[in-house]
């Protein structure tokens, strides 16, 4: 008789086999932005895209872009810690919200 395999294990194996882990980790940044950066920042800044390990973030004003720019190393650490790997190496902020 075949053993019944847990669906979580099946999905985990499929994700690994298709090399989708990194893509899922990047998606987690967008899906859990408020949890990663906090409520105040998430109200003023939204992630747009990631290109070559650079996260592009839209902010409500140039003041916020400047403020978050000074915090970028902390934000990078929070993001990478949350996803469990170094997917973001730099952040670029632009007024666009």
XYZ file of C-alpha atoms in Angstrom, residues 1 7-8 10 28-29 31 34 44 48 53 56 75-76 80 89-90 92:
18
model
C 0.000 0.000 0.000
C 0.221 18.071 0.762
C 2.688 20.504 2.364
C 4.327 17.665 -2.022
C 6.586 37.658 0.175
C 8.091 41.145 0.237
C 2.512 40.414 0.246
C 3.343 46.224 6.248
C 3.782 56.275 2.995
C 6.929 48.494 -6.939
C 18.463 42.782 -6.335
C 12.127 50.122 -6.163
C 15.087 48.176 5.743
C 17.279 45.862 3.665
C 16.160 39.920 3.907
C 20.934 44.529 -1.917
C 19.801 48.125 -2.458
C 15.728 53.157 -4.633
